[in-house]
Coordinates of C-alpha atoms in Angstrom, one line a residue:
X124 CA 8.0 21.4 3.7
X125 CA 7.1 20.4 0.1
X126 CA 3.9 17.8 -0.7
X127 CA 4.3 14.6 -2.2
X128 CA 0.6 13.4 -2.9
X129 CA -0.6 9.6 -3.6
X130 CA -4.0 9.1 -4.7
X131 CA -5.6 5.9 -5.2
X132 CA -9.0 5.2 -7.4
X133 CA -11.3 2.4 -6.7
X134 CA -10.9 -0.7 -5.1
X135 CA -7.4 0.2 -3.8
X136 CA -8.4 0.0 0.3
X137 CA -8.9 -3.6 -1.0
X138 CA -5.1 -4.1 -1.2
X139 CA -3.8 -7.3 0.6
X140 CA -7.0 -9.3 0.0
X141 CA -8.4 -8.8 -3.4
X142 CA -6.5 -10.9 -6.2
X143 CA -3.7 -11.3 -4.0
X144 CA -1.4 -13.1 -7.1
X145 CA -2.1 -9.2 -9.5
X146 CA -1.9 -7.1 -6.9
X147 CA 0.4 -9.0 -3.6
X148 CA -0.3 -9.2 -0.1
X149 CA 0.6 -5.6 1.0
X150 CA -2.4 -3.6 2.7
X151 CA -3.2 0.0 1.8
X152 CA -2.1 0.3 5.2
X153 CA 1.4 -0.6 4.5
X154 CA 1.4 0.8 0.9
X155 CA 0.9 4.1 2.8
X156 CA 4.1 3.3 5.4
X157 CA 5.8 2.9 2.6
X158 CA 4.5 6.1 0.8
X159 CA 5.4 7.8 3.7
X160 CA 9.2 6.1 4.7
X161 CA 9.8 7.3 1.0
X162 CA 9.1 10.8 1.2
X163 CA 10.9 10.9 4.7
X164 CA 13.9 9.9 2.6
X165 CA 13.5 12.8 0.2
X166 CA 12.5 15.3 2.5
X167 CA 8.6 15.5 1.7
X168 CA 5.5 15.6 3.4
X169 CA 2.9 13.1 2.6
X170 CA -0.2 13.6 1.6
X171 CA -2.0 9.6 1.1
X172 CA -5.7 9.2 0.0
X173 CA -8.1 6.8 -1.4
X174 CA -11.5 7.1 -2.7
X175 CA -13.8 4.4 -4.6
X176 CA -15.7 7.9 -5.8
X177 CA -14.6 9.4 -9.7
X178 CA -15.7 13.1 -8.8
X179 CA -14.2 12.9 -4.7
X180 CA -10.8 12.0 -7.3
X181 CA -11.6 14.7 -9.4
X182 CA -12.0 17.5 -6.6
X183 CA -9.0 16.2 -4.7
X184 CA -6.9 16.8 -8.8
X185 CA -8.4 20.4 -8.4
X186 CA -7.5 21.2 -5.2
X187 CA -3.6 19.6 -6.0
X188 CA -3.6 21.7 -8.6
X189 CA -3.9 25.1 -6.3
X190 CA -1.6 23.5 -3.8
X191 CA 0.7 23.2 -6.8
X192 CA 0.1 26.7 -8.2
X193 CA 1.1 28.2 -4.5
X194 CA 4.7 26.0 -4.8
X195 CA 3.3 23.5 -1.8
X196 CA 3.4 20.1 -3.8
X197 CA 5.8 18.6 -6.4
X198 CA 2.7 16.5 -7.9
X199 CA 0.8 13.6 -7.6
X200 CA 1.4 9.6 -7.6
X201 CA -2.1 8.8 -9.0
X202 CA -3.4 5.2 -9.6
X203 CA -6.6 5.3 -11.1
X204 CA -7.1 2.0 -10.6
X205 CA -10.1 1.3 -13.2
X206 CA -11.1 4.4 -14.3
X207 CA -7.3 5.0 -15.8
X208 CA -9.4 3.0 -18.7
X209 CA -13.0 4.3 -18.6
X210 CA -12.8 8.0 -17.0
X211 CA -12.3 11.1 -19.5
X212 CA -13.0 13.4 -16.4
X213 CA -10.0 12.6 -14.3
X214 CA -8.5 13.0 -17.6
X215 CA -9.9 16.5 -18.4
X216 CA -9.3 17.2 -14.3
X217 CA -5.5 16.5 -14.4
X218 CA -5.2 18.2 -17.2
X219 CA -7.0 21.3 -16.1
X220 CA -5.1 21.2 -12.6
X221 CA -1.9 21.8 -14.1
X222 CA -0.1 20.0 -12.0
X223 CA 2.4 16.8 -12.9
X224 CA 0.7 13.5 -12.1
X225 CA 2.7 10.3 -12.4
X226 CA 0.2 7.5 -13.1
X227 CA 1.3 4.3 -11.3
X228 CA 0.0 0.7 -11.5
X229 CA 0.8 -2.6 -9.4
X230 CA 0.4 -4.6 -11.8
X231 CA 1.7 -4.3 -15.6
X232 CA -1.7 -3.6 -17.0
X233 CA -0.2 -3.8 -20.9
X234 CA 0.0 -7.8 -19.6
X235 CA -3.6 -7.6 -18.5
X236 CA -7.2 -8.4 -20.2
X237 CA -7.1 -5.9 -23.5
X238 CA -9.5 -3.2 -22.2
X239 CA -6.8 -2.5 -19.4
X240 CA -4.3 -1.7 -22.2
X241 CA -5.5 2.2 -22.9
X242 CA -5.6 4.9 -20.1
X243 CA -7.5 8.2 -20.3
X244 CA -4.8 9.1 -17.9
X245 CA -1.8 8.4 -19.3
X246 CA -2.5 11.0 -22.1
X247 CA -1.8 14.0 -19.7
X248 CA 0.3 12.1 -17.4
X249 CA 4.2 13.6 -16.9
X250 CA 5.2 9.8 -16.6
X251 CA 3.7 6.4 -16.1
X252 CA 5.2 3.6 -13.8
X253 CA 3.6 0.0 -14.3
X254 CA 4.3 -3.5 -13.1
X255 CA 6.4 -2.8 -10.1
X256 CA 4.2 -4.2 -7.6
X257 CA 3.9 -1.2 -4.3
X258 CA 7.4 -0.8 -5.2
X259 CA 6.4 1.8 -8.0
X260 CA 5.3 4.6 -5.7
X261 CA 8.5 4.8 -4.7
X262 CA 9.7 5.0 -8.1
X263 CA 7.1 7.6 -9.1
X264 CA 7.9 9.8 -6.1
X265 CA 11.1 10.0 -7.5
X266 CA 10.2 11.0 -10.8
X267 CA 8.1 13.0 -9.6
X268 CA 11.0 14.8 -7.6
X269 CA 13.5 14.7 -10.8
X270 CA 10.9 16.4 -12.9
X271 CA 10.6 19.1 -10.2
X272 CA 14.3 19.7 -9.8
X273 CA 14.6 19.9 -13.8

């Protein structure tokens, strides 16, 4: 079976308790049930991580990328979190990876303080899904799918 990946950046295993009115009340916990009752419906396996670390985030783009290579993964749901605005090597790494990425964000981030308004990320980035809430991991799983299927 054929890997969907979500990969969450910093601060995301805080989900359901930090700035509950930006980001809701769903846990990382549930964000992954959902994650994962999504790619049931489209006939995926899931692959969920999290890391607080930049370079864990930019091994785990590397190694994507050679799952991706082999035909084993349609892409990656990736929020960044923070270091969409601030990291130029998760830039460089998806990039490099070759693989598509769909950037996601919870919140709309162009409706945010103005440092959130660029992303590194979104640069290299086959699509970007913002201001959805959790609900836009489903949507970028299916992009991600569409772009796969052509």
């Amino acid at each position: 079976m054929t890997t969907v990946h979500v990969v969450n950046g910093p601060n995301l295993n805080l989900l359901g308790t930090r700035r509950p009115e930006v980001y809701g009340t769903t846990t990382a916990a549930q964000l992954e049930e959902l994650c994962r009752a999504e790619a049931d419906t489209l006939g995926l396996e899931l692959d969920f991580r999290q890391s607080n670390h930049e370079g864990q985030l930019v091994d785990w783009m590397q190694e994507i990328g050679a799952e991706a290579a082999a035909g084993r993964t349609i892409g990656v749901v990736f929020n960044p979190g923070a270091y969409a605005h601030t990291s130029v090597a998760l830039r460089d790494a998806i990039e490099g990876a070759g693989t598509p990425v769909v950037e996601c964000h919870i919140s709309n981030v162009h409706a945010r303080e103005s440092f959130r308004h660029h992303s590194h990320v979104s640069a290299v980035a086959a699509g970007v899904v913002v201001g959805f809430g959790v609900g836009g991991y489903r949507l970028a799983m299916r992009g991600l799918l569409g772009i796969n299927q052509g």
